[in-house]
Amino acid sequence: QVQLVESGGGAVQAGGSLRLSCVVSGNTYGWHCMGWFRQAPGKEREGVAAIYSGTLTTTYYADSVAGRFSVSRDNAENTVYLQMSSLKPEDTALYYCAADDGGGRDHCYTRWRARDFGAWGQGTQVTVSS
């Protein structure tokens, strides 16, 4: 099993930027699929971005954040990042990092769209004011 700890959340004005970090520890072998999700009060959890690190690295983004957010992974540091730019008030939410093992790139995408990952962090709050 793996453990995930997010950091980097905070309060920022619209148009600003934040970088979230997710440190992964434990038995990380095989956990090629990493994702970021968010949940705003009264709303369902939604997938924000995902990254699959196989022979090639593949990234996925929700339409609402494409072009503004960027997901990356530093395998040497066992850390996944979510760089968020041009933030909007509607980006306000609790952001979660998650990991999933098994399967390949398509499996990672399917699980991300289903919001069905095997391991989750506790979340970090992002608040964007207008």
XYZ file of N, CA, C and O in Angstrom:
520
model
N 0.848 -1.197 0.000
C 0.000 0.000 0.000
C 0.881 1.244 0.000
O 2.071 1.170 0.349
N 0.309 2.344 -0.460
C 1.032 3.604 -0.483
C 0.295 4.628 0.360
O -0.898 4.512 0.614
N 1.030 5.612 0.786
C 0.475 6.737 1.527
C 0.747 8.007 0.729
O 1.819 8.158 0.122
N -0.215 8.909 0.736
C -0.091 10.133 -0.032
C -0.364 11.329 0.864
O -1.341 11.323 1.626
N 0.483 12.332 0.759
C 0.330 13.544 1.558
C 0.426 14.752 0.632
O 1.459 14.978 -0.009
N -0.658 15.521 0.590
C -0.694 16.706 -0.256
C -0.251 17.946 0.524
O -0.399 18.008 1.753
N 0.237 18.917 -0.201
C 0.580 20.211 0.381
C 0.534 21.264 -0.719
O 0.433 20.924 -1.904
N 0.610 22.519 -0.322
C 0.679 23.606 -1.296
C -0.595 24.381 -1.486
O -0.625 25.368 -2.219
N -1.686 23.931 -0.846
C -2.925 24.672 -0.972
C -2.852 26.005 -0.244
O -1.912 26.286 0.504
N -3.856 26.835 -0.458
C -3.899 28.127 0.200
C -4.933 29.020 -0.421
O -5.765 28.576 -1.216
N -4.878 30.290 -0.041
C -5.804 31.288 -0.557
C -5.082 32.171 -1.562
O -3.957 32.621 -1.306
N -5.723 32.422 -2.676
C -5.106 33.227 -3.737
C -6.201 34.004 -4.452
O -7.374 33.598 -4.457
N -5.830 35.121 -5.036
C -6.798 35.892 -5.810
C -6.931 35.328 -7.207
O -6.016 34.667 -7.721
N -8.064 35.609 -7.810
C -8.307 35.162 -9.179
C -7.180 35.645 -10.088
O -6.716 36.778 -9.974
N -6.753 34.744 -10.967
C -5.651 35.046 -11.856
C -4.310 34.602 -11.320
O -3.313 34.593 -12.055
N -4.277 34.230 -10.049
C -3.040 33.806 -9.421
C -2.699 32.353 -9.716
O -3.397 31.668 -10.475
N -1.610 31.903 -9.083
C -1.113 30.541 -9.311
C -0.796 29.860 -7.988
O -0.494 30.522 -6.990
N -0.881 28.556 -8.017
C -0.463 27.721 -6.891
C 0.132 26.444 -7.459
O -0.257 26.002 -8.555
N 1.018 25.840 -6.697
C 1.528 24.515 -7.059
C 1.278 23.556 -5.905
O 1.774 23.752 -4.799
N 0.509 22.536 -6.188
C 0.250 21.491 -5.213
C 1.277 20.381 -5.364
O 1.696 20.064 -6.484
N 1.655 19.793 -4.235
C 2.585 18.677 -4.233
C 1.933 17.489 -3.546
O 1.124 17.652 -2.625
N 2.319 16.312 -3.973
C 1.822 15.080 -3.373
C 3.005 14.141 -3.233
O 3.540 13.654 -4.230
N 3.395 13.893 -1.986
C 4.500 12.975 -1.720
C 3.936 11.583 -1.510
O 3.026 11.388 -0.694
N 4.476 10.631 -2.238
C 4.020 9.247 -2.185
C 5.055 8.417 -1.437
O 6.247 8.464 -1.765
N 4.627 7.652 -0.451
C 5.532 6.808 0.306
C 4.959 5.405 0.412
O 3.810 5.158 0.072
N 5.778 4.487 0.905
C 5.358 3.103 1.019
C 5.848 2.296 -0.164
O 6.829 2.644 -0.808
N 5.149 1.259 -0.491
C 5.538 0.396 -1.598
C 5.024 0.994 -2.907
O 3.919 0.712 -3.351
N 5.823 1.854 -3.508
C 5.380 2.605 -4.687
C 5.555 1.844 -5.992
O 5.135 2.315 -7.047
N 6.151 0.639 -5.917
C 6.388 -0.127 -7.142
C 5.056 -0.467 -7.809
O 4.154 -1.015 -7.181
N 4.927 -0.138 -9.082
C 3.719 -0.476 -9.834
C 2.641 0.588 -9.819
O 1.654 0.461 -10.548
N 2.815 1.597 -9.008
C 1.794 2.643 -8.933
C 2.094 3.696 -10.003
O 2.584 4.782 -9.715
N 1.751 3.361 -11.238
C 2.093 4.217 -12.362
C 1.065 5.312 -12.626
O 1.346 6.248 -13.351
N -0.098 5.144 -12.084
C -1.210 6.045 -12.381
C -1.467 6.951 -11.185
O -1.783 6.478 -10.097
N -1.325 8.251 -11.398
C -1.551 9.219 -10.346
C -2.580 10.235 -10.824
O -2.604 10.612 -11.995
N -3.403 10.696 -9.894
C -4.429 11.649 -10.287
C -4.645 12.734 -9.260
O -4.306 12.569 -8.088
N -5.182 13.828 -9.732
C -5.642 14.909 -8.859
C -7.145 15.058 -9.042
O -7.647 15.054 -10.180
N -7.825 15.191 -7.918
C -9.261 15.353 -7.903
C -9.600 16.539 -7.015
O -8.768 16.979 -6.223
N -10.811 17.035 -7.141
C -11.233 18.120 -6.257
C -12.709 17.965 -5.933
O -13.474 17.358 -6.686
N -13.072 18.521 -4.804
C -14.474 18.491 -4.389
C -14.816 19.802 -3.711
O -14.202 20.167 -2.703
N -15.779 20.491 -4.287
C -16.278 21.730 -3.714
C -17.492 21.413 -2.845
O -18.156 20.401 -3.061
N -17.792 22.255 -1.879
C -18.950 22.003 -1.004
C -20.232 21.824 -1.806
O -20.543 22.621 -2.698
N -20.956 20.766 -1.510
C -22.222 20.515 -2.182
C -22.105 19.922 -3.568
O -23.112 19.731 -4.251
N -20.880 19.638 -3.997
C -20.682 19.082 -5.337
C -19.991 17.736 -5.261
O -19.358 17.398 -4.269
N -20.111 16.975 -6.341
C -19.442 15.691 -6.413
C -17.941 15.882 -6.657
O -17.514 16.888 -7.221
N -17.175 14.884 -6.253
C -15.751 14.910 -6.532
C -15.541 14.781 -8.035
O -16.200 13.986 -8.691
N -14.612 15.572 -8.577
C -14.353 15.510 -10.003
C -12.860 15.321 -10.262
O -12.019 15.779 -9.486
N -12.572 14.661 -11.354
C -11.187 14.483 -11.759
C -10.658 15.752 -12.380
O -11.314 16.352 -13.226
N -9.477 16.186 -11.955
C -8.866 17.402 -12.469
C -7.781 17.064 -13.480
O -7.757 17.611 -14.589
N -6.890 16.154 -13.105
C -5.781 15.779 -13.983
C -5.277 14.405 -13.569
O -5.486 13.970 -12.437
N -4.623 13.740 -14.493
C -4.019 12.447 -14.202
C -2.749 12.312 -15.024
O -2.597 12.942 -16.078
N -1.854 11.473 -14.516
C -0.608 11.225 -15.229
C -0.284 9.745 -15.132
O -0.319 9.150 -14.052
N 0.009 9.161 -16.283
C 0.392 7.754 -16.328
C 1.846 7.685 -16.738
O 2.230 8.188 -17.811
N 2.664 7.068 -15.912
C 4.101 7.000 -16.158
C 4.467 5.588 -16.571
O 4.747 4.729 -15.743
N 4.413 5.350 -17.885
C 4.843 4.070 -18.411
C 6.103 4.277 -19.228
O 6.952 5.095 -18.887
N 6.209 3.566 -20.328
C 7.321 3.799 -21.248
C 7.292 5.255 -21.722
O 8.327 5.910 -21.865
N 6.095 5.717 -21.969
C 5.859 7.127 -22.248
C 4.964 7.685 -21.153
O 4.166 6.959 -20.558
N 5.098 8.951 -20.901
C 4.234 9.605 -19.922
C 3.043 10.223 -20.632
O 3.205 10.923 -21.639
N 1.860 9.943 -20.116
C 0.630 10.464 -20.694
C -0.103 11.257 -19.622
O -0.176 10.826 -18.474
N -0.645 12.396 -19.996
C -1.405 13.220 -19.055
C -2.829 13.430 -19.557
O -3.083 13.412 -20.771
N -3.730 13.612 -18.631
C -5.135 13.846 -18.924
C -5.604 15.036 -18.097
O -5.173 15.220 -16.957
N -6.519 15.818 -18.661
C -7.041 16.996 -17.967
C -8.545 17.106 -18.170
O -9.076 16.783 -19.235
N -9.207 17.615 -17.139
C -10.607 17.978 -17.295
C -10.695 19.191 -18.218
O -9.782 20.035 -18.233
N -11.782 19.278 -18.956
C -11.953 20.406 -19.872
C -11.887 21.745 -19.135
O -11.388 22.741 -19.673
N -12.352 21.765 -17.917
C -12.430 23.016 -17.151
C -11.069 23.563 -16.750
O -10.955 24.745 -16.390
N -10.023 22.720 -16.805
C -8.702 23.172 -16.376
C -7.657 23.068 -17.485
O -6.522 23.542 -17.301
N -7.994 22.464 -18.598
C -7.031 22.292 -19.697
C -6.492 23.651 -20.126
O -7.250 24.609 -20.294
N -5.185 23.718 -20.258
C -4.543 24.972 -20.646
C -4.168 25.845 -19.466
O -3.393 26.802 -19.612
N -4.707 25.545 -18.297
C -4.388 26.330 -17.090
C -3.612 25.508 -16.058
O -2.799 26.053 -15.314
N -3.897 24.217 -15.990
C -3.250 23.338 -15.021
C -2.275 22.412 -15.739
O -2.490 22.045 -16.903
N -1.251 22.000 -15.002
C -0.274 21.077 -15.562
C 0.136 20.071 -14.489
O 0.519 20.465 -13.383
N 0.064 18.789 -14.818
C 0.441 17.732 -13.879
C 1.789 17.169 -14.289
O 2.073 17.005 -15.482
N 2.625 16.890 -13.299
C 3.940 16.313 -13.567
C 4.332 15.402 -12.421
O 3.716 15.423 -11.349
N 5.383 14.631 -12.659
C 5.797 13.654 -11.657
C 7.311 13.608 -11.600
O 7.977 13.549 -12.637
N 7.854 13.620 -10.402
C 9.290 13.464 -10.177
C 9.494 12.120 -9.507
O 9.279 11.977 -8.305
N 9.870 11.107 -10.285
C 9.990 9.762 -9.740
C 11.104 9.660 -8.707
O 10.998 8.899 -7.745
N 12.165 10.425 -8.894
C 13.268 10.380 -7.937
C 12.834 10.877 -6.559
O 13.332 10.409 -5.533
N 11.898 11.822 -6.539
C 11.414 12.373 -5.285
C 10.073 11.768 -4.861
O 9.525 12.151 -3.820
N 9.568 10.826 -5.654
C 8.253 10.221 -5.371
C 7.198 11.299 -5.124
O 6.408 11.218 -4.177
N 7.195 12.284 -5.984
C 6.295 13.418 -5.809
C 5.563 13.715 -7.113
O 6.161 13.658 -8.193
N 4.295 14.022 -6.981
C 3.482 14.437 -8.111
C 3.057 15.891 -7.860
O 2.729 16.252 -6.727
N 3.091 16.672 -8.914
C 2.776 18.093 -8.789
C 1.547 18.453 -9.624
O 1.271 17.833 -10.647
N 0.851 19.469 -9.176
C -0.209 20.068 -9.974
C 0.037 21.573 -9.979
O -0.171 22.250 -8.974
N 0.525 22.076 -11.101
C 0.747 23.501 -11.265
C -0.538 24.130 -11.764
O -1.047 23.746 -12.818
N -1.057 25.082 -11.003
C -2.333 25.706 -11.339
C -2.108 27.186 -11.624
O -1.555 27.899 -10.773
N -2.526 27.631 -12.779
C -2.361 29.037 -13.172
C -3.711 29.594 -13.595
O -4.658 28.857 -13.835
N -3.766 30.918 -13.682
C -5.003 31.606 -14.080
C -6.190 31.084 -13.278
O -7.242 30.756 -13.828
N -6.002 30.995 -11.988
C -7.030 30.422 -11.121
C -8.297 31.269 -11.119
O -8.247 32.498 -11.224
N -9.414 30.569 -11.001
C -10.731 31.192 -10.997
C -11.443 30.857 -9.685
O -11.142 29.827 -9.062
N -12.408 31.679 -9.287
C -13.149 31.344 -8.057
C -13.779 29.957 -8.111
O -13.868 29.276 -7.072
N -14.177 29.508 -9.290
C -14.792 28.176 -9.405
C -13.787 27.046 -9.230
O -14.168 25.869 -9.188
N -12.503 27.374 -9.109
C -11.495 26.351 -8.805
C -11.408 26.082 -7.310
O -10.686 25.179 -6.870
N -12.130 26.862 -6.520
C -12.122 26.668 -5.068
C -12.666 25.294 -4.719
O -13.771 24.921 -5.124
N -11.876 24.527 -3.961
C -12.261 23.155 -3.613
C -11.192 22.552 -2.718
O -10.108 23.119 -2.545
N -11.503 21.387 -2.200
C -10.515 20.549 -1.530
C -9.909 19.654 -2.597
O -10.631 18.938 -3.288
N -8.599 19.735 -2.738
C -7.898 18.988 -3.784
C -7.240 17.742 -3.192
O -6.517 17.822 -2.182
N -7.491 16.617 -3.855
C -6.971 15.336 -3.412
C -5.994 14.778 -4.441
O -6.224 14.866 -5.640
N -4.970 14.141 -3.921
C -4.065 13.349 -4.739
C -4.463 11.877 -4.558
O -4.865 11.474 -3.460
N -4.368 11.108 -5.624
C -4.722 9.695 -5.550
C -3.801 8.879 -6.442
O -3.216 9.394 -7.397
N -3.687 7.605 -6.103
C -2.823 6.696 -6.855
C -3.563 5.402 -7.140
O -4.427 4.980 -6.365
N -3.206 4.784 -8.256
C -3.806 3.496 -8.605
C -2.742 2.603 -9.224
O -1.854 3.081 -9.950
N -2.825 1.289 -8.941
C -1.851 0.357 -9.491
C -2.539 -0.566 -10.478
O -3.750 -0.591 -10.600
N -1.754 -1.285 -11.189
C -2.288 -2.257 -12.136
C -2.772 -1.626 -13.418
O -3.046 -0.431 -13.473
N -2.887 -2.409 -14.456
C -3.409 -1.921 -15.715
C -2.444 -1.023 -16.433
O -1.326 -0.786 -15.996
N -2.852 -0.523 -17.554
C -2.016 0.343 -18.353
C -2.605 1.722 -18.480
O -3.390 2.169 -17.640
N -2.231 2.373 -19.549
C -2.628 3.763 -19.760
C -4.151 3.895 -19.869
O -4.755 4.758 -19.244
N -4.768 3.037 -20.625
C -6.223 3.120 -20.807
C -6.949 2.847 -19.498
O -7.975 3.461 -19.189
N -6.405 1.888 -18.737
C -6.989 1.578 -17.430
C -6.901 2.788 -16.519
O -7.848 3.101 -15.788
N -5.776 3.478 -16.551
C -5.589 4.679 -15.732
C -6.637 5.721 -16.092
O -7.275 6.313 -15.214
N -6.837 5.935 -17.368
C -7.817 6.940 -17.812
C -9.223 6.562 -17.356
O -9.978 7.395 -16.848
N -9.564 5.279 -17.518
C -10.905 4.809 -17.132
C -11.133 5.001 -15.640
O -12.200 5.465 -15.218
N -10.108 4.628 -14.845
C -10.258 4.763 -13.401
C -10.329 6.246 -12.995
O -11.060 6.608 -12.075
N -9.593 7.085 -13.684
C -9.621 8.517 -13.365
C -10.996 9.099 -13.679
O -11.564 9.822 -12.859
N -11.541 8.743 -14.830
C -12.867 9.241 -15.187
C -13.934 8.732 -14.223
O -14.928 9.408 -13.947
N -13.716 7.528 -13.708
C -14.671 6.952 -12.758
C -14.421 7.428 -11.341
O -15.190 7.098 -10.432
N -13.359 8.202 -11.137
C -12.973 8.685 -9.810
C -12.776 7.510 -8.855
O -13.114 7.582 -7.674
N -12.200 6.429 -9.368
C -12.092 5.183 -8.627
C -10.633 4.773 -8.539
O -10.178 3.906 -9.310
N -9.892 5.410 -7.634
C -8.494 5.088 -7.407
C -8.330 4.313 -6.109
O -9.173 4.397 -5.218
N -7.227 3.593 -6.002
C -7.030 2.704 -4.872
C -6.545 3.372 -3.601
O -6.799 2.887 -2.500
N -5.827 4.456 -3.702
C -5.264 5.122 -2.536
C -5.466 6.626 -2.655
O -5.298 7.183 -3.749
N -5.789 7.253 -1.540
C -6.107 8.681 -1.534
C -5.383 9.409 -0.410
O -5.146 8.850 0.664
N -5.054 10.671 -0.668
C -4.551 11.534 0.377
C -5.697 12.191 1.120
O -6.869 11.950 0.825
N -5.337 13.038 2.080
C -6.338 13.691 2.911
C -6.865 14.990 2.310
O -7.892 15.511 2.747
N -6.164 15.531 1.347
C -6.636 16.730 0.677
C -5.961 17.993 1.162
O -5.469 18.068 2.290
N -5.925 18.999 0.288
C -5.410 20.318 0.628
C -6.368 21.351 0.040
O -6.802 21.227 -1.100
N -6.707 22.348 0.842
C -7.731 23.314 0.444
C -7.141 24.403 -0.449
O -6.087 24.970 -0.161
N -7.871 24.691 -1.522
C -7.531 25.799 -2.412
C -8.726 26.748 -2.436
O -9.853 26.318 -2.711
N -8.482 28.007 -2.132
C -9.544 29.002 -2.118
C -9.132 30.167 -3.022
O -8.073 30.764 -2.815
N -9.964 30.454 -4.011
C -9.675 31.517 -4.967
C -10.734 32.606 -4.810
O -11.928 32.341 -4.967
N -10.307 33.802 -4.499
C -11.232 34.906 -4.307
C -11.264 35.792 -5.553
O -10.277 35.920 -6.272
N -12.418 36.401 -5.757
C -12.589 37.248 -6.951
C -12.124 38.668 -6.692
O -11.858 39.056 -5.564
